[in-house]
GROMACS .gro file of C-alpha atoms in nm:
model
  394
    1UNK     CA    1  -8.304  -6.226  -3.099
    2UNK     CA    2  -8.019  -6.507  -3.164
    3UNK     CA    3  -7.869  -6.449  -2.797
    4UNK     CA    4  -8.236  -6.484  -2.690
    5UNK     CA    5  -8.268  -6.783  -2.869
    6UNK     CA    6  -7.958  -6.914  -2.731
    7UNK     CA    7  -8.009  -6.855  -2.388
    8UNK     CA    8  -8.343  -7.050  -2.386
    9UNK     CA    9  -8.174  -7.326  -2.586
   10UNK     CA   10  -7.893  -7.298  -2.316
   11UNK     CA   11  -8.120  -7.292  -1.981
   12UNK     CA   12  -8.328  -7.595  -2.152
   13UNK     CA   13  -8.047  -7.791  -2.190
   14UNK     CA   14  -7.893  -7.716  -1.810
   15UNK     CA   15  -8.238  -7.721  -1.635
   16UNK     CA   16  -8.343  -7.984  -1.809
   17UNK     CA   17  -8.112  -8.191  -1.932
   18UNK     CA   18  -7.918  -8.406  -2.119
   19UNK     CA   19  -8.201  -8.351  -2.414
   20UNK     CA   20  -8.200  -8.434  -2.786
   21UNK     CA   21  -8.228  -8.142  -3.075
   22UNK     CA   22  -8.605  -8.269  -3.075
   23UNK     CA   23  -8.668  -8.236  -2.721
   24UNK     CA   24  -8.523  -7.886  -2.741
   25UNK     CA   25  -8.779  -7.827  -3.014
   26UNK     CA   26  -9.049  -7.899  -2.787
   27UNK     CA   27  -8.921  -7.732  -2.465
   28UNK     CA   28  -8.875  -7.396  -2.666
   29UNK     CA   29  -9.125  -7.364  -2.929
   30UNK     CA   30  -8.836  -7.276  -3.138
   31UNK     CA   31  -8.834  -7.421  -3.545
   32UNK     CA   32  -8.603  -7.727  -3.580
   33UNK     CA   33  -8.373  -7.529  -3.846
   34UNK     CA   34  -8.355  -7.300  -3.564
   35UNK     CA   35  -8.236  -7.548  -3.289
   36UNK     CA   36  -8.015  -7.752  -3.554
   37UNK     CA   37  -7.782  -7.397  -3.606
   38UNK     CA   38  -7.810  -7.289  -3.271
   39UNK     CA   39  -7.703  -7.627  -3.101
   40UNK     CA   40  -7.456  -7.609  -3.372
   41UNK     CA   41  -7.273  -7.316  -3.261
   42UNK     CA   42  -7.282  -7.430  -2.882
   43UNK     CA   43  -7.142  -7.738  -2.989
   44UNK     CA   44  -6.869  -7.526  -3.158
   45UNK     CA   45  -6.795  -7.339  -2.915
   46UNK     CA   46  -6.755  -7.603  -2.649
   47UNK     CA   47  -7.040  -7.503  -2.413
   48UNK     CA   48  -7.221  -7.812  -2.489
   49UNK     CA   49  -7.117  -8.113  -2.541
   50UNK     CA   50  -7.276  -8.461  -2.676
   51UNK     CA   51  -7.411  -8.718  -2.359
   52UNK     CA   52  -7.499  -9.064  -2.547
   53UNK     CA   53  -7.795  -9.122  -2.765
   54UNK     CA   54  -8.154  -9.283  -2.695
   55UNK     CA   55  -8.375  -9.490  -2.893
   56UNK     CA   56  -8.623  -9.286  -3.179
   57UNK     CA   57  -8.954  -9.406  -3.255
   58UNK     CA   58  -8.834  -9.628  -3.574
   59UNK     CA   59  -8.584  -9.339  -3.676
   60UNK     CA   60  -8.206  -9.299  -3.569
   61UNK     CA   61  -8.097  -9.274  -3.231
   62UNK     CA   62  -8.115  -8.933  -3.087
   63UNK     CA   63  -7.838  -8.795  -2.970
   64UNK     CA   64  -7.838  -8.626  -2.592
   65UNK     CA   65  -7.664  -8.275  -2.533
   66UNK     CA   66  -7.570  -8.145  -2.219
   67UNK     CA   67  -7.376  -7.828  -2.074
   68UNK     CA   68  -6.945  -7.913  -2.050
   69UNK     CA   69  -6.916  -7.955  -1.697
   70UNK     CA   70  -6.525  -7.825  -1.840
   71UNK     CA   71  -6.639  -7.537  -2.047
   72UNK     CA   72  -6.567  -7.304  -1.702
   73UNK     CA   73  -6.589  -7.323  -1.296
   74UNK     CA   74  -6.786  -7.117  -1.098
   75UNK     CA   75  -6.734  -7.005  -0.706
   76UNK     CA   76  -6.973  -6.995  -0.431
   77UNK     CA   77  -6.915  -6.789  -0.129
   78UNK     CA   78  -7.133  -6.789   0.216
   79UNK     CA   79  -7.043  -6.539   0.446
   80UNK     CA   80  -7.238  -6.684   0.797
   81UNK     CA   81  -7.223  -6.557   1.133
   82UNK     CA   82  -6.920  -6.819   1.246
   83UNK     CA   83  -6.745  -6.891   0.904
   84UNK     CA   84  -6.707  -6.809   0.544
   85UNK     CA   85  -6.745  -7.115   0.295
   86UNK     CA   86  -6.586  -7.069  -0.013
   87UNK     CA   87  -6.612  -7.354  -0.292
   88UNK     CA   88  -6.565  -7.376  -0.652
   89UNK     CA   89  -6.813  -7.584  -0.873
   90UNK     CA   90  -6.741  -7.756  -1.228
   91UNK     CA   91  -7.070  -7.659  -1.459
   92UNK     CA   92  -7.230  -7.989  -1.359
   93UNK     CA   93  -7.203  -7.826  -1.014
   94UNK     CA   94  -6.988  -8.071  -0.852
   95UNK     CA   95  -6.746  -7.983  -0.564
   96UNK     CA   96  -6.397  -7.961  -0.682
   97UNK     CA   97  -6.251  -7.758  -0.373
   98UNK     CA   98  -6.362  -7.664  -0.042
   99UNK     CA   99  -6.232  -7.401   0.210
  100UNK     CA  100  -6.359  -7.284   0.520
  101UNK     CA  101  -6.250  -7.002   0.743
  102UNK     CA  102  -6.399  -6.964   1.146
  103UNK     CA  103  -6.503  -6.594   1.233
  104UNK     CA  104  -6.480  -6.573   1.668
  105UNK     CA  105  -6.741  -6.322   1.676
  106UNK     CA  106  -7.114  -6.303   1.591
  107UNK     CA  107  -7.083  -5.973   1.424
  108UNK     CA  108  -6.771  -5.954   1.196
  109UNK     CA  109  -6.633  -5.664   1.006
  110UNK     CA  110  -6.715  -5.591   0.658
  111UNK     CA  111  -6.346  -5.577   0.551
  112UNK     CA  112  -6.255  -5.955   0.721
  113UNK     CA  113  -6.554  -6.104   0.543
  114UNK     CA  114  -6.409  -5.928   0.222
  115UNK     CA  115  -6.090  -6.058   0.341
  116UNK     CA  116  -6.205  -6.432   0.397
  117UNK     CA  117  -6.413  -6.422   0.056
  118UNK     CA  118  -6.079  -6.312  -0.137
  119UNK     CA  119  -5.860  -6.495   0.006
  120UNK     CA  120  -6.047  -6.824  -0.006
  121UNK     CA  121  -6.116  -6.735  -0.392
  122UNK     CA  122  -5.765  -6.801  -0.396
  123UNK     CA  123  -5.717  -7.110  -0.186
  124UNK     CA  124  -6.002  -7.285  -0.424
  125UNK     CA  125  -5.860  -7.231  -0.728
  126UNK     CA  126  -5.523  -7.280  -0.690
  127UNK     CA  127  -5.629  -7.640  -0.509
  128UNK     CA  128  -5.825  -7.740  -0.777
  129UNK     CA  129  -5.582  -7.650  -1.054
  130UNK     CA  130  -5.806  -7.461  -1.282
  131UNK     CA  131  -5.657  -7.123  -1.435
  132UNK     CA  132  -5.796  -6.845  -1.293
  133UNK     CA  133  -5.951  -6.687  -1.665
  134UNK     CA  134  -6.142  -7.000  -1.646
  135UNK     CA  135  -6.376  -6.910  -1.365
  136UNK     CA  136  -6.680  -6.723  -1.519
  137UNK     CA  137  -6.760  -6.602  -1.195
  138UNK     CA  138  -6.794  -6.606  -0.781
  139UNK     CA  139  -7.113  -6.527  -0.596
  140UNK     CA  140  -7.131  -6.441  -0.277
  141UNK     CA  141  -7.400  -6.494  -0.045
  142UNK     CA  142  -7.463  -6.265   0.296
  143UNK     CA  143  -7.730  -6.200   0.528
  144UNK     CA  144  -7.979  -5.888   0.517
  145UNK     CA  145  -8.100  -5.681   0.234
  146UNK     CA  146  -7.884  -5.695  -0.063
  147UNK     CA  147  -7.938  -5.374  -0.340
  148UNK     CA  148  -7.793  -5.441  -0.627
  149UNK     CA  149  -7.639  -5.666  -0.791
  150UNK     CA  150  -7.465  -5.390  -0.950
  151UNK     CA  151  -7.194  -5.289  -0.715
  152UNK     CA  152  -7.383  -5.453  -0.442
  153UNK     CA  153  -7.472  -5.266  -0.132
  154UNK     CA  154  -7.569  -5.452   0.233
  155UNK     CA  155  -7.810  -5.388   0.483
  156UNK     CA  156  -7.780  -5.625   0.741
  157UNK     CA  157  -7.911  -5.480   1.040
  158UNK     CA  158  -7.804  -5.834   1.248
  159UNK     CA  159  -7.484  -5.804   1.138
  160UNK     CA  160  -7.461  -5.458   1.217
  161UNK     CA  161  -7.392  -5.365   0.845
  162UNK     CA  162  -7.502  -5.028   0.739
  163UNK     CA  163  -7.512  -4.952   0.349
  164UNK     CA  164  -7.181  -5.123   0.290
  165UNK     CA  165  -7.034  -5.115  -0.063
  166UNK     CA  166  -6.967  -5.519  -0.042
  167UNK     CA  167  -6.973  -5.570  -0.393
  168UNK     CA  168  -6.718  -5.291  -0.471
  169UNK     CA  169  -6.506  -5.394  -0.180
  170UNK     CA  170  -6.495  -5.741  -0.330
  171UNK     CA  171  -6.439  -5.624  -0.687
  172UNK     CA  172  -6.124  -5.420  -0.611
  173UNK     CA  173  -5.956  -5.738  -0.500
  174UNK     CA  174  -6.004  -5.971  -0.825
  175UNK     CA  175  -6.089  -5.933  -1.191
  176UNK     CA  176  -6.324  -6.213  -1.188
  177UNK     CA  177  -6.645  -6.093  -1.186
  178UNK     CA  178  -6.885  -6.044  -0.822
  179UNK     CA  179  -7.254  -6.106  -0.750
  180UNK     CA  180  -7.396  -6.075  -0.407
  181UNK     CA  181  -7.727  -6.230  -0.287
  182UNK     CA  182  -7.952  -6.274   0.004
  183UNK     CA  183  -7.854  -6.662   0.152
  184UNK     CA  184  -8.191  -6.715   0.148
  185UNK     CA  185  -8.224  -6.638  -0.222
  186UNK     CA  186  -7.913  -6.842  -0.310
  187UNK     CA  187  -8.047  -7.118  -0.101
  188UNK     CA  188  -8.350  -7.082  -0.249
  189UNK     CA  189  -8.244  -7.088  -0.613
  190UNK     CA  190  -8.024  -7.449  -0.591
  191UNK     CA  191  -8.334  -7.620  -0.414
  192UNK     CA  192  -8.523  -7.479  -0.687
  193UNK     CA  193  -8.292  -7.579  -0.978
  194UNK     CA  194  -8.139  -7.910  -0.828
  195UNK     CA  195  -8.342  -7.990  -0.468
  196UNK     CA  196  -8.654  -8.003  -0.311
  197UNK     CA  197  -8.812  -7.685  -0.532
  198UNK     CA  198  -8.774  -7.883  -0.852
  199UNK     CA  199  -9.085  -7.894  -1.083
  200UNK     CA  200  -9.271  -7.617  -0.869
  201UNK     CA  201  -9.390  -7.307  -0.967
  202UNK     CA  202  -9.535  -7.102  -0.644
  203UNK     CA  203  -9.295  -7.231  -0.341
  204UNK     CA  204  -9.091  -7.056  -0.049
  205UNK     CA  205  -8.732  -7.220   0.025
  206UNK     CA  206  -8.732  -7.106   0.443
  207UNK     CA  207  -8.366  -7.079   0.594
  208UNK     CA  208  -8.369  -7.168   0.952
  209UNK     CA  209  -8.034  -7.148   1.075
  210UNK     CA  210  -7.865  -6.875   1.353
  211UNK     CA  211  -8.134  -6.646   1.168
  212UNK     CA  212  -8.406  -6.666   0.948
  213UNK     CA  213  -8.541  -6.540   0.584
  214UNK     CA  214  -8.688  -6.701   0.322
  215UNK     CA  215  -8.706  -6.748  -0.088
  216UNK     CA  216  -9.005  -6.638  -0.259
  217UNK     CA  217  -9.083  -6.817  -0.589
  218UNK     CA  218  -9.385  -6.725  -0.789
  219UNK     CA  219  -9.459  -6.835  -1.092
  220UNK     CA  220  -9.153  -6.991  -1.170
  221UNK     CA  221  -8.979  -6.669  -1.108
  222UNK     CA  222  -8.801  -6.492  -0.770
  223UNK     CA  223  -9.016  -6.205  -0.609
  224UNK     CA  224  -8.785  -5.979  -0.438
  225UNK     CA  225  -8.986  -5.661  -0.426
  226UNK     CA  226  -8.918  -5.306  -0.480
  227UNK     CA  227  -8.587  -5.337  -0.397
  228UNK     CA  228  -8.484  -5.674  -0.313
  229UNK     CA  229  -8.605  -5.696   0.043
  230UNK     CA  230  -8.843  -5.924   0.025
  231UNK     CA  231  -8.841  -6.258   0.227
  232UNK     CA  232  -8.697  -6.111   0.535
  233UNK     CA  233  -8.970  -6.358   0.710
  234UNK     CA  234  -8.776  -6.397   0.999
  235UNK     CA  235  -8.864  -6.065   1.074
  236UNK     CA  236  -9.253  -6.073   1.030
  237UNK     CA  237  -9.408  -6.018   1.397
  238UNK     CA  238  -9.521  -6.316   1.562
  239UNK     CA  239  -9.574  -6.216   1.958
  240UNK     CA  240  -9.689  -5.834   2.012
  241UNK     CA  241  -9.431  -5.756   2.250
  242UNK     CA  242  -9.268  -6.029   2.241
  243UNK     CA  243  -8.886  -6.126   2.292
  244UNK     CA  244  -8.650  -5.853   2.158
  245UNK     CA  245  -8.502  -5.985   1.806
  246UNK     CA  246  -8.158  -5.899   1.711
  247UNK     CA  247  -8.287  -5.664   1.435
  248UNK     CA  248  -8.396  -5.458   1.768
  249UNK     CA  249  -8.751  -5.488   1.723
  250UNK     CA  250  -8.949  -5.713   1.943
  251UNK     CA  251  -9.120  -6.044   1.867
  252UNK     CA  252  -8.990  -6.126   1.543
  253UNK     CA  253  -9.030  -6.510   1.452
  254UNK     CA  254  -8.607  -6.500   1.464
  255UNK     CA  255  -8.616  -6.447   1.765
  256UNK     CA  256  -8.837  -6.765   1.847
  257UNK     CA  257  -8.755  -6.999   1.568
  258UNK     CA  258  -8.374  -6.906   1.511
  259UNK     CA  259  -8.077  -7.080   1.684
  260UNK     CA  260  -7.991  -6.814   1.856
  261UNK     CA  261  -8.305  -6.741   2.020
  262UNK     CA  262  -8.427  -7.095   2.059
  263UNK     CA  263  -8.096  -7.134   2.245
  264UNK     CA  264  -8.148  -6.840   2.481
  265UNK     CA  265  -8.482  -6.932   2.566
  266UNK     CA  266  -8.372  -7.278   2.672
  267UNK     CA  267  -8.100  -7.072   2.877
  268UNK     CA  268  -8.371  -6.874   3.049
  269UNK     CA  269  -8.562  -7.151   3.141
  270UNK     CA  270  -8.238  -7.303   3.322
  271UNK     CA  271  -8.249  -7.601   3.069
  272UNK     CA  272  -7.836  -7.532   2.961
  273UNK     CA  273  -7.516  -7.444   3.098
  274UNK     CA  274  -7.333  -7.147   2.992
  275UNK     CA  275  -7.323  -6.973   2.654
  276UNK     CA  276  -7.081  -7.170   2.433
  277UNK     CA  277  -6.851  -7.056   2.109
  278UNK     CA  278  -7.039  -7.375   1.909
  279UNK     CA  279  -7.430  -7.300   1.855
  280UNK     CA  280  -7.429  -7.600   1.637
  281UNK     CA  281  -7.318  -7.833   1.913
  282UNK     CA  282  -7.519  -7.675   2.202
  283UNK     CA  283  -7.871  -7.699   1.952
  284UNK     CA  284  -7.829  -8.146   1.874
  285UNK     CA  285  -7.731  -8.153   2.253
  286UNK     CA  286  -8.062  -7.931   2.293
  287UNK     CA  287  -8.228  -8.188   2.103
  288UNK     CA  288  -8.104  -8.476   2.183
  289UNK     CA  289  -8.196  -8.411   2.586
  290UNK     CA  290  -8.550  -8.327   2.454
  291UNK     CA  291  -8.610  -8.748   2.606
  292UNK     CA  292  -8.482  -8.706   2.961
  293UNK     CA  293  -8.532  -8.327   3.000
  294UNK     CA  294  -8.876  -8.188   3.070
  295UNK     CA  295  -8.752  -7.809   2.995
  296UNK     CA  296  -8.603  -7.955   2.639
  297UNK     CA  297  -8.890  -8.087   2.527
  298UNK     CA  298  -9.089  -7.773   2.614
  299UNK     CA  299  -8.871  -7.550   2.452
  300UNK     CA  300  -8.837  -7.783   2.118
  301UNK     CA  301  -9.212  -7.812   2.138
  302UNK     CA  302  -9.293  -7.468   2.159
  303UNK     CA  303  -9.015  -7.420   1.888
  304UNK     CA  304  -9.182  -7.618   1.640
  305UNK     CA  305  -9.532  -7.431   1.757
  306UNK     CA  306  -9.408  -7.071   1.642
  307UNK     CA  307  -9.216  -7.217   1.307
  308UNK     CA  308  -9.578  -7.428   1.228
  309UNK     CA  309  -9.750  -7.051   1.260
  310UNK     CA  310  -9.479  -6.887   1.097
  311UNK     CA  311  -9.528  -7.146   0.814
  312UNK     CA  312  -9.911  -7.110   0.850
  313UNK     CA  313  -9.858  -6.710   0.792
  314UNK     CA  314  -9.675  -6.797   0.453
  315UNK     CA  315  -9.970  -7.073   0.380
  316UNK     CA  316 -10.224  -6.779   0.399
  317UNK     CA  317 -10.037  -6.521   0.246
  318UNK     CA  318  -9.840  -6.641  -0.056
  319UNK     CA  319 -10.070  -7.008  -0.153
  320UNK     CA  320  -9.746  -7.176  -0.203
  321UNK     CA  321  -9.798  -7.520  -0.371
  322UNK     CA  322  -9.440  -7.644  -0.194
  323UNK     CA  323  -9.285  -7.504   0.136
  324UNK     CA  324  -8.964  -7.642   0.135
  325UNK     CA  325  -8.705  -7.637   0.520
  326UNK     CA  326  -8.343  -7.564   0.505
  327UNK     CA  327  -8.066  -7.433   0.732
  328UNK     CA  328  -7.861  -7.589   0.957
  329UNK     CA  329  -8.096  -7.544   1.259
  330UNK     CA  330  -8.423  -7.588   1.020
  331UNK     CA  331  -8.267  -7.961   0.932
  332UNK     CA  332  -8.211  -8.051   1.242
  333UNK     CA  333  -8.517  -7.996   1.365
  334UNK     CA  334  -8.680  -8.109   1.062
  335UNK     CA  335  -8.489  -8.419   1.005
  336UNK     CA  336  -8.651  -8.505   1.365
  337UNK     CA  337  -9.023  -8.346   1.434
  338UNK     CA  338  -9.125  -8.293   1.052
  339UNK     CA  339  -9.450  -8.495   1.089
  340UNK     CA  340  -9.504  -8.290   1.384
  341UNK     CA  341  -9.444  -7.949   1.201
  342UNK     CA  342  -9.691  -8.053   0.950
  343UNK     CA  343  -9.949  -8.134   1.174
  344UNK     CA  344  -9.925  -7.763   1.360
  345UNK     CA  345  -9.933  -7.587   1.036
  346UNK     CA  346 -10.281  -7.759   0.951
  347UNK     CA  347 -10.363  -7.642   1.316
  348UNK     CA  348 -10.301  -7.240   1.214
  349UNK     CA  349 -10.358  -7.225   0.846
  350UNK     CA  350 -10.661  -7.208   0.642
  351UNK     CA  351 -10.801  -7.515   0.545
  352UNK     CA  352 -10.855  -7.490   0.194
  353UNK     CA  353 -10.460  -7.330   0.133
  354UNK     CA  354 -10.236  -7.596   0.375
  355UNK     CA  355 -10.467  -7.871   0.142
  356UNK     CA  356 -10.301  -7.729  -0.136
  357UNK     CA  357  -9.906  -7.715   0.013
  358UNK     CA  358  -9.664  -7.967   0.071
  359UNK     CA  359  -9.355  -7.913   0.362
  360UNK     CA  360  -9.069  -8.074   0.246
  361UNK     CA  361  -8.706  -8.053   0.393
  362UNK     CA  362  -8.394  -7.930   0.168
  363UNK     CA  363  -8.218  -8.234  -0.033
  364UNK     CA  364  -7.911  -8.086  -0.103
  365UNK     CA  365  -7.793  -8.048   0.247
  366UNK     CA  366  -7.682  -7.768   0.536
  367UNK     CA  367  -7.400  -7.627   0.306
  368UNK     CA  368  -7.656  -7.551  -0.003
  369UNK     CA  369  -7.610  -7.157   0.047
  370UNK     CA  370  -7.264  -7.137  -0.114
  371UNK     CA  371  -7.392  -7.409  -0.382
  372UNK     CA  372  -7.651  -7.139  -0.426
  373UNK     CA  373  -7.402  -6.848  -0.443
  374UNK     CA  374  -7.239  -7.041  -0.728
  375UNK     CA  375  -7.540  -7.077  -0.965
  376UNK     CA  376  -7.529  -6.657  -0.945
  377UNK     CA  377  -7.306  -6.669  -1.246
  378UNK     CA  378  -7.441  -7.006  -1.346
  379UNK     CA  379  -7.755  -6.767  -1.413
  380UNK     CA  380  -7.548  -6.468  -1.567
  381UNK     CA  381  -7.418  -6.730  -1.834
  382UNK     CA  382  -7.743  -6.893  -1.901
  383UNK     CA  383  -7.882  -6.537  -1.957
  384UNK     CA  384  -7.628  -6.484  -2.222
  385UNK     CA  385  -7.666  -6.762  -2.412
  386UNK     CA  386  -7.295  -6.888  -2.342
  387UNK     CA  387  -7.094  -6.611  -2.460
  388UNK     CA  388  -6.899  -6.399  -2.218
  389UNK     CA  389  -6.665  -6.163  -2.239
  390UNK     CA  390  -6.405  -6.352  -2.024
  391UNK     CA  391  -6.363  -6.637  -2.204
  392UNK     CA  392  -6.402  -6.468  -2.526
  393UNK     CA  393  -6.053  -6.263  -2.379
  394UNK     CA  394  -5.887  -6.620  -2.264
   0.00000   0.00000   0.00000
């Protein structure tokens, strides 16, 4: 019951924070005798720390807590289809180091993502200058479906991954301890916690980038399914038929609405030039020729047609009070033709539901899925209530 205690005390004050000892009391239901010895032992411990005061109603000032940004680092890990991001976060979740590692091919090897991930676990923490007992924890984030988080194990049919061991393969290189997630989830969970998401209960955080899934939130909680596979949206069907998808079935919305396959069908319809190493560069030239080239704007029209029914689909389905865009390729075109997207879902969803969403785009930027990787063990601490065997040893 006290590590209960402590962990809501301890999410309250992270989520929600800086707060006072009588703010907590309200937040948690919990007795102020309760919150008094509780904050008391965070304090102690260095987990939280004091943030200023603010005015009382005709009392003392109240003093604010918040978490020690200091009190350890966390390290976020994205494993895309041409790089692996690896960053490590203070508590506040600001960026203390950055590395990023190119991968040639579309389809890369288990063992040099492992490779990249370890070896830019490294490069961040010996280039921020933190000790290495410090860091509570790195999360990695990967495409497909992700059983775990246990000794995570992959299936990421577009990657070509079978059942691989990912999170044992990572743990057999470090001591600091591994949790793999979906991208989508991880993006999902920072817009949720620090973006767009923010103050919603029932949303969906969609990934539009090279492919596409999505981030289920229901009531205030993650809904992965029976066994984490949920929010593979990119492979719902939305042609009978339609264009083959690189999961091998045919007309998934991936293979309409992600990079890849908005870029081939702009290739097919002789709007491009050869197949390039640089999808990012080849989509904003895409785009930006939408003005003088008829075939552009077709193919960014009918782009934004099958994500509005793809949207529309989750409208119906799920009653989301917040849809919220992210990805590279989902910013880009949303940063552009949002209005536009809008407009279409209202043209495919039922009336009554798309009155009761809003479409927002992702605030915290095209990089948020290793952010998101990093709040993995943000979570496992939180859940805890602060204590952890690692620093306990340190």
């Amino acid at each position: 019951m006290r590590r209960s205690n402590r962990s809501v005390i301890l999410t309250s004050i992270y989520r929600q924070g800086p707060l006072s000892r009588y703010e907590l009391g309200r937040e948690t239901s919990l007795s102020a005798a309760s919150v008094s010895n509780l904050v008391g032992e965070l304090l102690e411990e260095g987990i939280v720390e004091e943030a200023g005061s603010v005015e009382s109603d005709g009392g003392r000032p109240r003093v604010l807590l918040r978490v020690a940004p200091a009190f350890g680092y966390v390290v976020g890990a994205e494993v895309g289809e041409t790089r692996v991001r690896v960053e490590l976060f203070d508590l506040a979740m600001s960026v203390l180091a950055t590395v990023v590692y190119p991968i040639e091919t579309p389809k890369p090897a288990p063992e040099l993502a492992v490779k990249y991930v370890l070896q830019g676990l490294d490069a961040v923490i010996a280039q921020a200058g933190v000790r290495a007992d410090r860091v509570l924890g790195l999360g990695v984030a990967v495409a497909g479906v992700v059983e775990g988080p246990a000794d995570a194990v992959v299936h990421a049919q577009t990657l070509g991954w079978d059942g691989v061991p990912l999170g044992a393969m990572l743990a057999a290189g470090t001591d600091i301890p591994i949790q793999v997630d979906n991208g989508a989830n991880t993006l999902g969970q920072a817009e949720m916690w620090f973006g767009a998401g923010r103050g919603a209960t029932d949303a969906v955080v969609a990934l539009v980038g090279s492919g596409v899934g999505a981030a289920l939130v229901t009531g205030g909680t993650s809904y992965r399914g029976t066994r984490s596979s949920a929010g593979e949206w990119g492979h719902t069907t939305i042609m009978y038929g339609g264009r083959r998808c690189r999961c091998g079935a045919e007309g998934c919305l991936e293979a309409y609405v992600g990079a890849e396959g908005v870029l081939d069908r702009y290739r097919l319809a002789g709007g491009s030039a050869a197949r390039s190493d640089d999808d990012e560069a080849e989509f904003i030239a895409l785009l930006g020729a939408v003005e003088s080239s008829e075939v552009a704007a077709k193919v960014v029209e009918d782009t934004i047609g099958y994500l509005a029914a793809g949207f529309a689909n989750l409208v119906n389905l799920v009653n989301p009070e917040r849809i919220v865009l992210g990805g590279w390729s989902g910013l880009l075109l949303g940063e552009r033709y949002l209005p536009e997207l809008r407009e279409a879902v209202g043209k495919h969803a039922l009336h009554r539901p798309y009155a009761q969403v809003t479409i927002e785009l992702c605030e915290l930027g095209r990089d948020a899925v290793a952010l998101g990787a990093a709040t993995l063990p943000v979570l496992r601490l939180l859940r805890e209530g602060g204590t952890t065997k690692r620093l306990a040893a340190s």
